[in-house]
Amino acid sequence: MAVDHRELRACLGSFLTGVTVVTFRSGTQVHGITVNSFTSVSLDPPLVLVGLDRGSRAAALLGSCPYAINVLTEGQRGVALHFAGRPMAEPVRWAAPGPHEVPLLADTVGHLVCRPWRRYDGGDHELLVGSVVGFHVTGGPPLAFFRGGFPRLAADSRTEPWSGSLDDPANAQRHQPAHPMTTEGRT
């Protein structure tokens, strides 16, 4: 069965993702590329993966050098577009370099500094798995990408990931089992 690439792209675009910028040095130059194909792989050892378009300059340059995955905040839409090929009018804001002198973007939700671990063929993409050698989380609302745009996420004052769910420890006293069998296995 032939797959229509445009329709497939539209389907995949229906999956909400975060937005990152991978930054690195090649010689004396600093480079970056916007990437929304990013995922955690393993905690032990600590590994993460980014997918880079095989035809991108970053895929060609990013070989054995360390790099950073910068997780963008909601206010960094211009930064995402800048590293996707639409230069900003104002200069990019940089933070102090991370481990191994890896360039880091300022004002991000956080970053992970990686050493290349493995590289895999991913069709028209290269799948770069990195070993995490440092990270920092600042917080704040992340930049999201959905169907070709950058939607705003709803503000949420709850701080716990399970807040409001039946797994929320605060609900332990209030929750009454729906079925008698759920109480200590007795009927």
Short mmCIF file of C-alpha atoms in Angstrom, two decimals:
data_model
loop_
_atom_site.label_atom_id
_atom_site.label_comp_id
_atom_site.label_asym_id
_atom_site.label_seq_id
_atom_site.Cartn_x
_atom_site.Cartn_y
_atom_site.Cartn_z
CA MET A 1 0.00 0.00 0.00
CA ALA A 2 1.38 3.41 -0.98
CA VAL A 3 1.33 6.02 1.76
CA ASP A 4 0.58 9.63 0.87
CA HIS A 5 3.42 11.50 2.61
CA ARG A 6 1.41 14.72 2.95
CA GLU A 7 -1.51 12.93 4.60
CA LEU A 8 0.86 11.02 6.86
CA ARG A 9 2.54 14.26 7.90
CA ALA A 10 -0.88 15.76 8.73
CA CYS A 11 -1.75 12.68 10.78
CA LEU A 12 1.56 12.79 12.67
CA GLY A 13 1.08 16.52 13.23
CA SER A 14 -2.01 15.66 15.29
CA PHE A 15 0.30 14.38 18.01
CA LEU A 16 1.09 17.26 20.39
CA THR A 17 4.83 17.56 21.01
CA GLY A 18 7.18 19.81 22.85
CA VAL A 19 9.75 21.88 20.98
CA THR A 20 13.50 21.64 21.49
CA VAL A 21 16.58 23.16 19.93
CA VAL A 22 19.69 21.00 19.68
CA THR A 23 22.81 23.18 20.05
CA PHE A 24 26.45 22.23 19.54
CA ARG A 25 29.86 23.49 18.45
CA SER A 26 31.58 22.53 15.25
CA GLY A 27 35.06 23.97 15.39
CA THR A 28 34.63 27.55 16.57
CA GLN A 29 31.07 27.91 15.26
CA VAL A 30 27.89 27.40 17.29
CA HIS A 31 25.02 25.62 15.54
CA GLY A 32 21.43 24.82 16.41
CA ILE A 33 18.43 23.06 14.90
CA THR A 34 14.79 23.02 15.99
CA VAL A 35 13.64 19.50 16.78
CA ASN A 36 10.28 18.23 17.96
CA SER A 37 11.24 14.58 17.45
CA PHE A 38 12.69 14.07 20.94
CA THR A 39 12.07 11.36 23.52
CA SER A 40 13.55 9.76 26.59
CA VAL A 41 14.96 6.27 26.00
CA SER A 42 16.45 4.99 29.26
CA LEU A 43 17.13 6.08 32.83
CA ASP A 44 19.91 3.53 33.39
CA PRO A 45 22.00 4.41 31.51
CA PRO A 46 20.49 7.88 30.99
CA LEU A 47 19.73 8.09 27.26
CA VAL A 48 17.60 10.39 25.09
CA LEU A 49 16.90 10.40 21.35
CA VAL A 50 16.47 13.12 18.73
CA GLY A 51 15.53 12.61 15.10
CA LEU A 52 17.41 14.83 12.63
CA ASP A 53 16.49 15.23 8.98
CA ARG A 54 19.21 13.38 7.08
CA GLY A 55 19.57 16.35 4.70
CA SER A 56 20.07 18.92 7.47
CA ARG A 57 23.39 20.61 8.10
CA ALA A 58 23.13 19.56 11.76
CA ALA A 59 22.92 15.86 10.83
CA ALA A 60 26.08 16.26 8.77
CA LEU A 61 27.99 18.24 11.42
CA LEU A 62 26.86 16.52 14.60
CA GLY A 63 29.23 13.60 14.79
CA SER A 64 31.27 12.90 17.88
CA CYS A 65 30.84 16.27 19.60
CA PRO A 66 28.72 16.82 22.71
CA TYR A 67 25.44 18.70 22.27
CA ALA A 68 22.55 20.13 24.27
CA ILE A 69 18.84 19.57 23.93
CA ASN A 70 17.20 22.83 25.01
CA VAL A 71 13.50 22.49 25.95
CA LEU A 72 11.84 25.76 24.89
CA THR A 73 9.36 27.80 26.89
CA GLU A 74 6.03 29.04 25.59
CA GLY A 75 7.59 32.48 25.02
CA GLN A 76 10.34 31.14 22.73
CA ARG A 77 8.35 30.68 19.53
CA GLY A 78 10.74 33.07 17.76
CA VAL A 79 13.72 30.99 18.90
CA ALA A 80 12.09 27.83 17.51
CA LEU A 81 11.49 29.53 14.17
CA HIS A 82 15.00 31.03 14.16
CA PHE A 83 16.65 27.61 14.40
CA ALA A 84 14.17 26.25 11.86
CA GLY A 85 15.45 28.73 9.27
CA ARG A 86 13.51 31.97 9.91
CA PRO A 87 16.05 34.33 11.54
CA MET A 88 14.87 36.58 14.36
CA ALA A 89 15.42 40.33 14.22
CA GLU A 90 16.95 40.35 17.72
CA PRO A 91 19.98 38.27 18.71
CA VAL A 92 19.60 34.82 20.25
CA ARG A 93 20.00 34.85 24.04
CA TRP A 94 22.61 32.39 25.29
CA ALA A 95 23.29 31.11 28.80
CA ALA A 96 26.71 30.24 30.18
CA PRO A 97 28.06 27.12 28.44
CA GLY A 98 27.25 23.75 29.97
CA PRO A 99 29.47 20.73 30.57
CA HIS A 100 32.04 20.21 27.80
CA GLU A 101 31.53 23.88 26.81
CA VAL A 102 28.26 22.98 25.07
CA PRO A 103 26.29 26.10 24.06
CA LEU A 104 23.02 26.52 25.99
CA LEU A 105 20.07 28.74 25.19
CA ALA A 106 18.90 31.18 27.87
CA ASP A 107 15.40 31.24 29.36
CA THR A 108 14.46 27.63 28.56
CA VAL A 109 12.34 25.18 30.54
CA GLY A 110 15.54 23.20 30.89
CA HIS A 111 18.28 21.43 28.98
CA LEU A 112 20.09 18.10 28.72
CA VAL A 113 23.76 17.93 27.77
CA CYS A 114 24.64 14.75 25.87
CA ARG A 115 27.54 12.86 24.41
CA PRO A 116 26.76 10.88 21.27
CA TRP A 117 26.07 7.26 22.22
CA ARG A 118 24.62 5.58 19.09
CA ARG A 119 23.37 6.67 15.69
CA TYR A 120 20.71 4.74 13.77
CA ASP A 121 19.26 4.87 10.28
CA GLY A 122 15.75 6.26 10.43
CA GLY A 123 14.86 6.47 6.73
CA ASP A 124 14.98 10.13 5.78
CA HIS A 125 16.11 10.91 9.36
CA GLU A 126 19.10 10.01 11.51
CA LEU A 127 18.19 8.84 15.00
CA LEU A 128 20.79 10.18 17.41
CA VAL A 129 20.82 8.60 20.87
CA GLY A 130 22.73 10.62 23.41
CA SER A 131 24.12 9.74 26.81
CA VAL A 132 23.02 12.43 29.28
CA VAL A 133 26.05 13.88 31.09
CA GLY A 134 24.29 16.88 32.64
CA PHE A 135 20.88 18.51 32.85
CA HIS A 136 19.05 21.39 34.47
CA VAL A 137 15.34 22.14 34.87
CA THR A 138 14.19 25.72 35.29
CA GLY A 139 10.47 25.20 34.79
CA GLY A 140 7.74 27.24 33.21
CA PRO A 141 5.20 26.50 30.51
CA PRO A 142 6.71 24.61 27.56
CA LEU A 143 6.37 25.52 23.90
CA ALA A 144 4.00 23.06 22.24
CA PHE A 145 3.66 22.14 18.57
CA PHE A 146 0.40 20.81 17.10
CA ARG A 147 -0.85 20.69 13.50
CA GLY A 148 1.75 23.13 12.24
CA GLY A 149 1.19 25.73 14.97
CA PHE A 150 2.14 26.64 18.51
CA PRO A 151 -0.95 26.36 20.75
CA ARG A 152 -0.95 27.69 24.29
CA LEU A 153 -1.46 25.18 27.04
CA ALA A 154 -4.09 25.87 29.67
CA ALA A 155 -2.73 27.26 32.93
CA ASP A 156 -2.84 24.69 35.70
CA SER A 157 -2.26 25.62 39.30
CA ARG A 158 -2.04 21.98 40.42
CA THR A 159 1.53 20.94 41.11
CA GLU A 160 1.29 17.15 41.37
CA PRO A 161 1.09 15.08 38.18
CA TRP A 162 -1.66 12.90 39.67
CA SER A 163 -3.64 15.82 41.10
CA GLY A 164 -7.34 15.17 40.66
CA SER A 165 -6.91 11.52 39.63
CA LEU A 166 -7.92 8.49 41.65
CA ASP A 167 -4.18 7.86 42.21
CA ASP A 168 -3.81 11.21 43.98
CA PRO A 169 -2.79 10.49 47.59
CA ALA A 170 -5.13 13.32 48.65
CA ASN A 171 -8.04 11.23 47.36
CA ALA A 172 -7.12 8.14 49.41
CA GLN A 173 -9.42 9.09 52.27
CA ARG A 174 -12.24 10.44 50.11
CA HIS A 175 -12.47 7.66 47.52
CA GLN A 176 -15.06 4.99 48.17
CA PRO A 177 -14.63 1.75 46.21
CA ALA A 178 -17.20 1.31 43.44
CA HIS A 179 -17.32 -2.45 44.01
CA PRO A 180 -17.08 -4.27 47.35
CA MET A 181 -14.42 -6.61 45.93
CA THR A 182 -11.98 -3.69 45.80
CA THR A 183 -11.88 -3.49 49.62
CA GLU A 184 -9.08 -5.80 50.76
CA GLY A 185 -10.20 -8.53 48.34
CA ARG A 186 -13.32 -9.44 50.37
CA THR A 187 -16.99 -9.33 49.39
#
